PDB file of C-alpha atoms and ligand atoms in Angstrom:
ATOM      1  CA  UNK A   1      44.499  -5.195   0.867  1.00  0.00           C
ATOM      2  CA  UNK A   2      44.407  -2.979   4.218  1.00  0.00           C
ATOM      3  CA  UNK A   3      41.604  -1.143   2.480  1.00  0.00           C
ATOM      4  CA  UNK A   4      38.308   0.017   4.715  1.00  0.00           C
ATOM      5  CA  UNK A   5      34.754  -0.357   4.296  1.00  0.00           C
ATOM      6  CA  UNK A   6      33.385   3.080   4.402  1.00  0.00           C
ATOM      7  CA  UNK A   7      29.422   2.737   4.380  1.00  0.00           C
ATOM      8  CA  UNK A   8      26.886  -0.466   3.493  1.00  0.00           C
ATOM      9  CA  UNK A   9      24.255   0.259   1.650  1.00  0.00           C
ATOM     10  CA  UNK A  10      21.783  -1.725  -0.775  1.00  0.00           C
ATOM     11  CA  UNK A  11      19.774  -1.163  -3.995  1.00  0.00           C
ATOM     12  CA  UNK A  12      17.329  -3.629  -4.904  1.00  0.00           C
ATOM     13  CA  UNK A  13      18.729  -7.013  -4.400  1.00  0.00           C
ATOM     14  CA  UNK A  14      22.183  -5.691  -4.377  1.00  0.00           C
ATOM     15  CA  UNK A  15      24.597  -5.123  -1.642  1.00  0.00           C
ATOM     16  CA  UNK A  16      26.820  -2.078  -1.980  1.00  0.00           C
ATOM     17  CA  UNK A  17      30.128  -2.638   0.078  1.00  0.00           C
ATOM     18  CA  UNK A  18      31.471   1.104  -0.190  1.00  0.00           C
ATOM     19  CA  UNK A  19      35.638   1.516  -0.188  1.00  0.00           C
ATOM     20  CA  UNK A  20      37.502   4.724  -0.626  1.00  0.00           C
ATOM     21  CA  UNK A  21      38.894   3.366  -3.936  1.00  0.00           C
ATOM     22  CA  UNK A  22      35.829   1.880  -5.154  1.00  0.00           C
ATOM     23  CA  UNK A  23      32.718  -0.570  -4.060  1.00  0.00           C
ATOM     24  CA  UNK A  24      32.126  -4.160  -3.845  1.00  0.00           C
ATOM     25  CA  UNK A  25      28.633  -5.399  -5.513  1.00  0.00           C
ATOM     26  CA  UNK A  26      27.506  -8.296  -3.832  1.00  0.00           C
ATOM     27  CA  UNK A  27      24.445 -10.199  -5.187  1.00  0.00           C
ATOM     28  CA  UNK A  28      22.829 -13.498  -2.924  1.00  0.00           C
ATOM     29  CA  UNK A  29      21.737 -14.920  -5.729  1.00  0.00           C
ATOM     30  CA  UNK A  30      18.490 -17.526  -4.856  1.00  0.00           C
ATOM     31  CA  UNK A  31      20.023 -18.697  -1.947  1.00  0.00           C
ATOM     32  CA  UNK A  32      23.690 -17.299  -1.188  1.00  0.00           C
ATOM     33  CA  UNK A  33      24.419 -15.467   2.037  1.00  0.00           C
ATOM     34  CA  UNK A  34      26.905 -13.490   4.030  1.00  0.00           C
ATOM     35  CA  UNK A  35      28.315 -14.813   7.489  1.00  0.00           C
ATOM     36  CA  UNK A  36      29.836 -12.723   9.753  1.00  0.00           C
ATOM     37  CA  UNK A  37      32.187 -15.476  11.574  1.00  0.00           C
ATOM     38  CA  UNK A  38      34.294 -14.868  14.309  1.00  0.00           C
ATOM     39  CA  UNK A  39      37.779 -16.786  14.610  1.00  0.00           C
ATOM     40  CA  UNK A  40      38.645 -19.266  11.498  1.00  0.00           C
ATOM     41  CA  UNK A  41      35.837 -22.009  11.622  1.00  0.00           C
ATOM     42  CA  UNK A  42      36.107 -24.339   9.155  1.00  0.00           C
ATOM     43  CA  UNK A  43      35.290 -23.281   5.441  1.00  0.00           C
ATOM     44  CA  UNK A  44      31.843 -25.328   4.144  1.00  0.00           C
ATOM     45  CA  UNK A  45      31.312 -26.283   0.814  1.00  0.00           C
ATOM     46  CA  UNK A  46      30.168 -23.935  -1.366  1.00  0.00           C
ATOM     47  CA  UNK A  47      31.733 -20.830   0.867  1.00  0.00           C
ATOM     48  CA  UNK A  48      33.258 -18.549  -2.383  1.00  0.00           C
ATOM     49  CA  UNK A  49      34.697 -16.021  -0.655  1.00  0.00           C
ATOM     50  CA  UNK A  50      36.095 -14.481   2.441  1.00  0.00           C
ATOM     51  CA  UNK A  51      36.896 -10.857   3.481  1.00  0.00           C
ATOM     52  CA  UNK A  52      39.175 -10.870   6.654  1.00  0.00           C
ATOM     53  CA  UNK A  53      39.078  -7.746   9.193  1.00  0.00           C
ATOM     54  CA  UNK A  54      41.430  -7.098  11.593  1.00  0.00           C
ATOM     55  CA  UNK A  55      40.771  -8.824  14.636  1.00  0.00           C
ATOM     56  CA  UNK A  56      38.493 -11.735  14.494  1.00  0.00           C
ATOM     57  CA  UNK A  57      36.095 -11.137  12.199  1.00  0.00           C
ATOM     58  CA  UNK A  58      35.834 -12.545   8.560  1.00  0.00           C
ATOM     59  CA  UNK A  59      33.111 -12.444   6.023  1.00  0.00           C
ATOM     60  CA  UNK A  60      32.246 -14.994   4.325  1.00  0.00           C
ATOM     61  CA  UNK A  61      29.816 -15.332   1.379  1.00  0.00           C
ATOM     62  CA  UNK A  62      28.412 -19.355   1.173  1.00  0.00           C
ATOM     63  CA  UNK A  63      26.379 -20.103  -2.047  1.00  0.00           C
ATOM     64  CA  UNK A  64      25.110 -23.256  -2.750  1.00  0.00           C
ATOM     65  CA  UNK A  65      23.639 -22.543  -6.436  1.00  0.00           C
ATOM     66  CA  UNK A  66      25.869 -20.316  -7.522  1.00  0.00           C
ATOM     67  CA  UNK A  67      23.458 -17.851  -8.345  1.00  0.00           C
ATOM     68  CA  UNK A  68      25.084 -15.288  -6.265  1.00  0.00           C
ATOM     69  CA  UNK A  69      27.934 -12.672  -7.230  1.00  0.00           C
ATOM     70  CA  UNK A  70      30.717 -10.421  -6.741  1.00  0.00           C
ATOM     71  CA  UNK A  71      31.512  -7.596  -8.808  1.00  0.00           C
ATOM     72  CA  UNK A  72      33.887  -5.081  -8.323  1.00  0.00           C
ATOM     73  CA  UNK A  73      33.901  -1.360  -9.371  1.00  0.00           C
ATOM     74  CA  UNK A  74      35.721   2.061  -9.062  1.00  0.00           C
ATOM     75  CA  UNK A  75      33.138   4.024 -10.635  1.00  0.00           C
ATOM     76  CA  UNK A  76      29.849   4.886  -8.926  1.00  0.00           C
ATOM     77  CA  UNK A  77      28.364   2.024  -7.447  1.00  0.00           C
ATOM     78  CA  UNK A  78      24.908   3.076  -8.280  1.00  0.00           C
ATOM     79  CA  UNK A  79      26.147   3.789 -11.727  1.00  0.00           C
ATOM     80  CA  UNK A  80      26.611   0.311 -12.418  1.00  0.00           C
ATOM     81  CA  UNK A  81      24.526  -1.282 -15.107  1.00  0.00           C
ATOM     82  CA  UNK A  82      23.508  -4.209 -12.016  1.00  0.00           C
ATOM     83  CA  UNK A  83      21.288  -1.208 -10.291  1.00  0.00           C
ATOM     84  CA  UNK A  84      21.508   1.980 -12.500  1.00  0.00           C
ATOM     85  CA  UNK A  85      18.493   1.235 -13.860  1.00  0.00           C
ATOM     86  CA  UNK A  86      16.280   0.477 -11.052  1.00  0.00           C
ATOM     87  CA  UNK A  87      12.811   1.663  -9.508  1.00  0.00           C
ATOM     88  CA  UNK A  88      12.117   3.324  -6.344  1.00  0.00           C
ATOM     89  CA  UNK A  89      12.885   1.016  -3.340  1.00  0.00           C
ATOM     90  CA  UNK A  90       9.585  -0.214  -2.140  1.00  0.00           C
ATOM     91  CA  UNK A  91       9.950   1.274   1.840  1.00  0.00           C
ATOM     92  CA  UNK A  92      11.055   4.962   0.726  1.00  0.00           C
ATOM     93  CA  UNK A  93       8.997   7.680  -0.572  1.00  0.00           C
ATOM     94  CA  UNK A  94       9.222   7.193  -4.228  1.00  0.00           C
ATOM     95  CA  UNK A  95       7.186   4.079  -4.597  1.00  0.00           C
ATOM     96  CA  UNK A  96       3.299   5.362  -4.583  1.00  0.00           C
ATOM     97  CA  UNK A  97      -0.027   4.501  -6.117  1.00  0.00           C
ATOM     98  CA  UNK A  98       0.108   7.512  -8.892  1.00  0.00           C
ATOM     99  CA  UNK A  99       3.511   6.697  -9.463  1.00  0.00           C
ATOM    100  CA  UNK A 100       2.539   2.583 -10.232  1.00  0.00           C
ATOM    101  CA  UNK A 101      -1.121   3.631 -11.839  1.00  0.00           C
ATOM    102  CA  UNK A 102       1.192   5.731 -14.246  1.00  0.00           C
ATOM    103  CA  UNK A 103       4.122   3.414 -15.115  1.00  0.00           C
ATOM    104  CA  UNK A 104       1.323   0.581 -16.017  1.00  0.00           C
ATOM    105  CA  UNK A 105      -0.821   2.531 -18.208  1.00  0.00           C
ATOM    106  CA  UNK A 106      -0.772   0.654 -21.759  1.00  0.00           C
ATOM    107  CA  UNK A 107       1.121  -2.168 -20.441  1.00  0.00           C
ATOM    108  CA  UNK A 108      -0.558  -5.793 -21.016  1.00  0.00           C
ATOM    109  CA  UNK A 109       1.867  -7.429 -18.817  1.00  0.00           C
ATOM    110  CA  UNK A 110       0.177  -9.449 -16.031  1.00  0.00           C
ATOM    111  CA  UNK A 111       0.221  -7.454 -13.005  1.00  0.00           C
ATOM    112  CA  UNK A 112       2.597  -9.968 -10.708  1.00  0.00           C
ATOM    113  CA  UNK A 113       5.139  -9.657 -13.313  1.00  0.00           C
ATOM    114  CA  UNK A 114       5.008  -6.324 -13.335  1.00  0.00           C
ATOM    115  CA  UNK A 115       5.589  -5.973  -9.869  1.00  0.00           C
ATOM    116  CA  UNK A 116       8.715  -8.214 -10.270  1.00  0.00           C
ATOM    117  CA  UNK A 117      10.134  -6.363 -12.781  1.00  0.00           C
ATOM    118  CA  UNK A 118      12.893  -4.554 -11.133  1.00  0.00           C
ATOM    119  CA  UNK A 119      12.633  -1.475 -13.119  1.00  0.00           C
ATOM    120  CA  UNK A 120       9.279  -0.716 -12.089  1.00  0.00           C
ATOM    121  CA  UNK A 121      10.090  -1.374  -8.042  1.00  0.00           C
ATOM    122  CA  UNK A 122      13.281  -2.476  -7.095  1.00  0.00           C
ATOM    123  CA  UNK A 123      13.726  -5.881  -5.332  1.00  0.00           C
ATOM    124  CA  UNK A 124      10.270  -7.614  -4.890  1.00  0.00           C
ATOM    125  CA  UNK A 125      10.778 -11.228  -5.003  1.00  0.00           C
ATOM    126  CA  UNK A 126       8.066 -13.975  -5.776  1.00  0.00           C
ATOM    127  CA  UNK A 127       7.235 -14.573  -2.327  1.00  0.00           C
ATOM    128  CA  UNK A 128       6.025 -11.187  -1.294  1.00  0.00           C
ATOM    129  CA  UNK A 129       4.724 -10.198  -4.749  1.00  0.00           C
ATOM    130  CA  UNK A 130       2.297 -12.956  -4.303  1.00  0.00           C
ATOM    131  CA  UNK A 131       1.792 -11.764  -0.423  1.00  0.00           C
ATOM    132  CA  UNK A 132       1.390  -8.177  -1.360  1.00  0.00           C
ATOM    133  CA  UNK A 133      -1.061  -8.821  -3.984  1.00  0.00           C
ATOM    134  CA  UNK A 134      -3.430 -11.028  -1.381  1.00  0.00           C
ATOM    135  CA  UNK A 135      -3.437  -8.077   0.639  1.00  0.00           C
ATOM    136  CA  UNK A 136      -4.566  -5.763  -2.081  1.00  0.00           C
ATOM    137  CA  UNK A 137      -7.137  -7.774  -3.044  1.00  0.00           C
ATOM    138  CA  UNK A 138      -6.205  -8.004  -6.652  1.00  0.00           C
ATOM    139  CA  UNK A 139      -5.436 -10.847  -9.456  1.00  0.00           C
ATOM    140  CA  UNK A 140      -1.916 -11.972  -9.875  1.00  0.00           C
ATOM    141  CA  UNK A 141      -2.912 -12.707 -13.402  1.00  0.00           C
ATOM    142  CA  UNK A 142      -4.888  -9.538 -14.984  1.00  0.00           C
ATOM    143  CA  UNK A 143      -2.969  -6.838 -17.086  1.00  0.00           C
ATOM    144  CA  UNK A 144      -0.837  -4.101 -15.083  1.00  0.00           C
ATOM    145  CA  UNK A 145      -2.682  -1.737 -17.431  1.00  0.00           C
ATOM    146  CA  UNK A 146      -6.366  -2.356 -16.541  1.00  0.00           C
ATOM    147  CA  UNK A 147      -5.878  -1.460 -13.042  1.00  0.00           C
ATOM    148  CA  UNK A 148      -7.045   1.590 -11.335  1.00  0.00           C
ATOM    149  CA  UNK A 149      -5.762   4.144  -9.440  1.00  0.00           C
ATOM    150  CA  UNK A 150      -7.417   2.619  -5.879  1.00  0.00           C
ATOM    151  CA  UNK A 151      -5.740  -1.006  -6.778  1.00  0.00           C
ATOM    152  CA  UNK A 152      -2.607   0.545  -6.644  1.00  0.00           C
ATOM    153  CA  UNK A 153      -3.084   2.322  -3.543  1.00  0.00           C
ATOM    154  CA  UNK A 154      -4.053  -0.779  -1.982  1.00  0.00           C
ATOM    155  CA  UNK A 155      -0.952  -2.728  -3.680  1.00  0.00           C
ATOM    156  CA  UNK A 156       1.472  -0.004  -2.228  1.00  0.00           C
ATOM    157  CA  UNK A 157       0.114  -0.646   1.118  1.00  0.00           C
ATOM    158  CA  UNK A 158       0.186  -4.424   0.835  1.00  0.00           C
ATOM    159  CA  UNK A 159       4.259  -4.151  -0.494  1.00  0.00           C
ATOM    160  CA  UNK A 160       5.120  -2.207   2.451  1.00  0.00           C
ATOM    161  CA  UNK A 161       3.214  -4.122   4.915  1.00  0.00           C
ATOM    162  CA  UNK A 162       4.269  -7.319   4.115  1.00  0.00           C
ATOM    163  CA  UNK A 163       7.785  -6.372   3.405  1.00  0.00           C
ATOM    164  CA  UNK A 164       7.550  -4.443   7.054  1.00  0.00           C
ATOM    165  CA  UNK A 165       6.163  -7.561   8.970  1.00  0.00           C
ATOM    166  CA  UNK A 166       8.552  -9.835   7.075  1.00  0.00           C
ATOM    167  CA  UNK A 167      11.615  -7.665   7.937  1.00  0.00           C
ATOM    168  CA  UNK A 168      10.312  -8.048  12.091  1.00  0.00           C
ATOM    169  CA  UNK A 169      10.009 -11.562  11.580  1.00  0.00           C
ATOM    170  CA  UNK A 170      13.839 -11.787  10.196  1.00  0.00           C
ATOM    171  CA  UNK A 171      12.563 -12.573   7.174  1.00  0.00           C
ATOM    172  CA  UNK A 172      11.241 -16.000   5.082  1.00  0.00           C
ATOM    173  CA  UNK A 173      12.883 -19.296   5.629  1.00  0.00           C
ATOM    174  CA  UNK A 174      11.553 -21.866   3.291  1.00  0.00           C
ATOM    175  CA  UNK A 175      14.905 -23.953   2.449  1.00  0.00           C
ATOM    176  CA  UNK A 176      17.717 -22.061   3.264  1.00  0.00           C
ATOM    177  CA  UNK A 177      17.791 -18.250   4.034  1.00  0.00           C
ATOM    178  CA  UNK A 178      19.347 -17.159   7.202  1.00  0.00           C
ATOM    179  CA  UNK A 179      20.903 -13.847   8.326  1.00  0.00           C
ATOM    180  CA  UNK A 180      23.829 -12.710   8.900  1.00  0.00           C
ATOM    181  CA  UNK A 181      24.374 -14.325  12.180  1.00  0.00           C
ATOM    182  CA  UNK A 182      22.993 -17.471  11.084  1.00  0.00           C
ATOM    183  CA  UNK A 183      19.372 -17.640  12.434  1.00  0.00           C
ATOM    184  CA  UNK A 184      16.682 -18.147  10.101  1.00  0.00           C
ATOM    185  CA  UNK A 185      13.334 -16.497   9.754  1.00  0.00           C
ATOM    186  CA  UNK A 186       9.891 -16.831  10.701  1.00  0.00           C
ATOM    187  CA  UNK A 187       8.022 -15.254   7.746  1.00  0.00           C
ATOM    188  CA  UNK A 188       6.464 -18.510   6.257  1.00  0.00           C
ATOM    189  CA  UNK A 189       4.040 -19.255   9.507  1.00  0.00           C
ATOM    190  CA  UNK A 190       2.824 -15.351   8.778  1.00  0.00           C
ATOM    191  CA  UNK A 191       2.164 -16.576   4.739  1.00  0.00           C
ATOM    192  CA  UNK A 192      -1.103 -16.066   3.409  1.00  0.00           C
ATOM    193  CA  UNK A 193      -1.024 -17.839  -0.086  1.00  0.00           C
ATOM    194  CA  UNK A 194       2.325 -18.570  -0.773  1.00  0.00           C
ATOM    195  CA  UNK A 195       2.986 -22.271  -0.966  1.00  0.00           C
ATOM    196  CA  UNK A 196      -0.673 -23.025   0.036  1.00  0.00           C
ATOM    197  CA  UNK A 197      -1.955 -24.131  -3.183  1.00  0.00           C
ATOM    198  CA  UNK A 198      -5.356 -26.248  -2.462  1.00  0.00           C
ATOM    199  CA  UNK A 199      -5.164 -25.123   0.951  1.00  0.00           C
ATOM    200  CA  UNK A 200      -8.118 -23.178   2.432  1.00  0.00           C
ATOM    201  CA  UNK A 201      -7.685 -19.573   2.037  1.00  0.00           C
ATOM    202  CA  UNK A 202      -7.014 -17.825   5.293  1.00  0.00           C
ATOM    203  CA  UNK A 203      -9.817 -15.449   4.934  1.00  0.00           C
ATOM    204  CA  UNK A 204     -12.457 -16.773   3.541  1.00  0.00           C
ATOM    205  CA  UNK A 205     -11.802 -20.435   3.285  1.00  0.00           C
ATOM    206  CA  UNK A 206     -11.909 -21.527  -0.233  1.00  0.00           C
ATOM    207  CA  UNK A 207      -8.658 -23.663  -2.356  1.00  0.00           C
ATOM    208  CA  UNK A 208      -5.770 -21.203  -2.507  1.00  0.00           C
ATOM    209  CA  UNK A 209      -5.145 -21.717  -6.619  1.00  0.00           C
ATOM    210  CA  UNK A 210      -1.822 -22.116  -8.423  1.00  0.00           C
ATOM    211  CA  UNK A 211       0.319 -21.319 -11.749  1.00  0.00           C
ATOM    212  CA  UNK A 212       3.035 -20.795 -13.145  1.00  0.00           C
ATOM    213  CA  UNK A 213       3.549 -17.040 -14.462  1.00  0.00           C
ATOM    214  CA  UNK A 214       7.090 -16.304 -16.437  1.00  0.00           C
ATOM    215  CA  UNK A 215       8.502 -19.761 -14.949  1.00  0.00           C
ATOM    216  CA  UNK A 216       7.899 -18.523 -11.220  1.00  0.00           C
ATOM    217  CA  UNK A 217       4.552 -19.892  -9.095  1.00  0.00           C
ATOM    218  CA  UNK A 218       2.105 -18.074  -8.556  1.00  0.00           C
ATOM    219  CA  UNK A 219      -0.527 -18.227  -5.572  1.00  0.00           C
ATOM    220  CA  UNK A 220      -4.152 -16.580  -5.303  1.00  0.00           C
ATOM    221  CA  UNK A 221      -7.406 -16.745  -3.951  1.00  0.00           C
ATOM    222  CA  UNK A 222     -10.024 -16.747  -6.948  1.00  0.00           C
ATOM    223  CA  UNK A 223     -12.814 -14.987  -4.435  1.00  0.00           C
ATOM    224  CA  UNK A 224     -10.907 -12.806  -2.348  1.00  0.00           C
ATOM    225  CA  UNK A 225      -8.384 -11.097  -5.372  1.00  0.00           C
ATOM    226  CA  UNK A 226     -11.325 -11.603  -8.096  1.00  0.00           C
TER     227      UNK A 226
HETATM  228 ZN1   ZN B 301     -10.019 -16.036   0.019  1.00  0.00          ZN
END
């Protein structure tokens, strides 16, 4: 109570609300999200929590799966075991080709799971793994490990550009994802694969293919990511 929030910040898929006695870990889960609301509308279903401000403003955090969650620590935020272990955030300088040709050597791990694994790059969901990988041209389903150097080059540039053009287009609304104002995004008319399975591929016109990798789906073009 009457405590401020000093600094926002985020690691991965984890928001880091930053107090002077300790931090607030807030996780969205598949499909949770925070509201800023102003005055007291009234509470929906599946809103969890609430964090009132002075004035008007309230925060509320509305999860329909329950997927989502709040943790609370007085330690060092980025100490907890929820990020302490993470990889380099995809849009700052650590992630690079040499660093992801290096972590992958030996490893027999398809490379889209790879990619999701949050150690080896923090936060890359299913969506833009499979996005990211039709830009650099490469098989969702072929071992992290037989890659080359160049294939990771390419896959650094397609992370950041499709996490880049996603981010202006306020992000990817399939079902339920808005921000915190409310408004959805407009990523999925900029999709190249995902969700398009026997669709024509968007460069070169043959069926967009589907499967199921580690119990998420996967989308590729057989010609263009050979
Ligand atoms: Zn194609």
């Amino acid at each position: 109570m009457g405590r401020r929030v000093e600094q926002v910040e985020r690691r991965g898929k984890v928001l880091i609300l930053r107090f002077d006695v300790g931090s607030l870990l807030v996780h969205l889960g598949m499909s949770g999200h925070l509201r800023l609301c102003q005055g007291a509308p009234p509470t929906e279903k599946h809103d969890h929590l609430e964090i009132l401000f002075p004035g008007p403003w309230r925060l509320r955090l509305h999860d329909p799966r329950r997927f989502g969650g709040v943790l609370w620590t007085a330690g060092d935020p980025l100490e907890h075991p929820l990020v302490a272990g993470l990889g380099p955030e995809p849009l700052e300088d650590g992630l690079t080709g040499a660093y992801l040709f290096n972590a992958s050597r030996g490893r027999r791990v398809a490379i889209k799971s790879f990619l999701m694994n949050g150690r080896v790059v923090a936060g890359i969901g299913n969506i833009y793994a499979n996005e990211a990988l039709f830009r650099a041209r490469l098989n969702p389903l072929q071992p992290a490990g037989g890659i080359a150097r160049k294939g990771f080059d390419r896959l650094v540039t397609g992370i950041q550009g499709v996490l880049q053009a996603a981010l202006r287009h306020g992000g990817t609304t399939l079902r339920d994802y808005c921000d915190g104002e409310g408004r959805p995004g407009h990523f999925q008319l900029e999709l190249n694969v995902y969700g398009r399975s026997g669709k024509p591929c968007l460069a070169c016109g043959r069926l967009v293919r589907h499967a199921r990798q580690g119990q998420r789906s996967t989308f590729w073009c057989a010609h263009c990511q050979p």
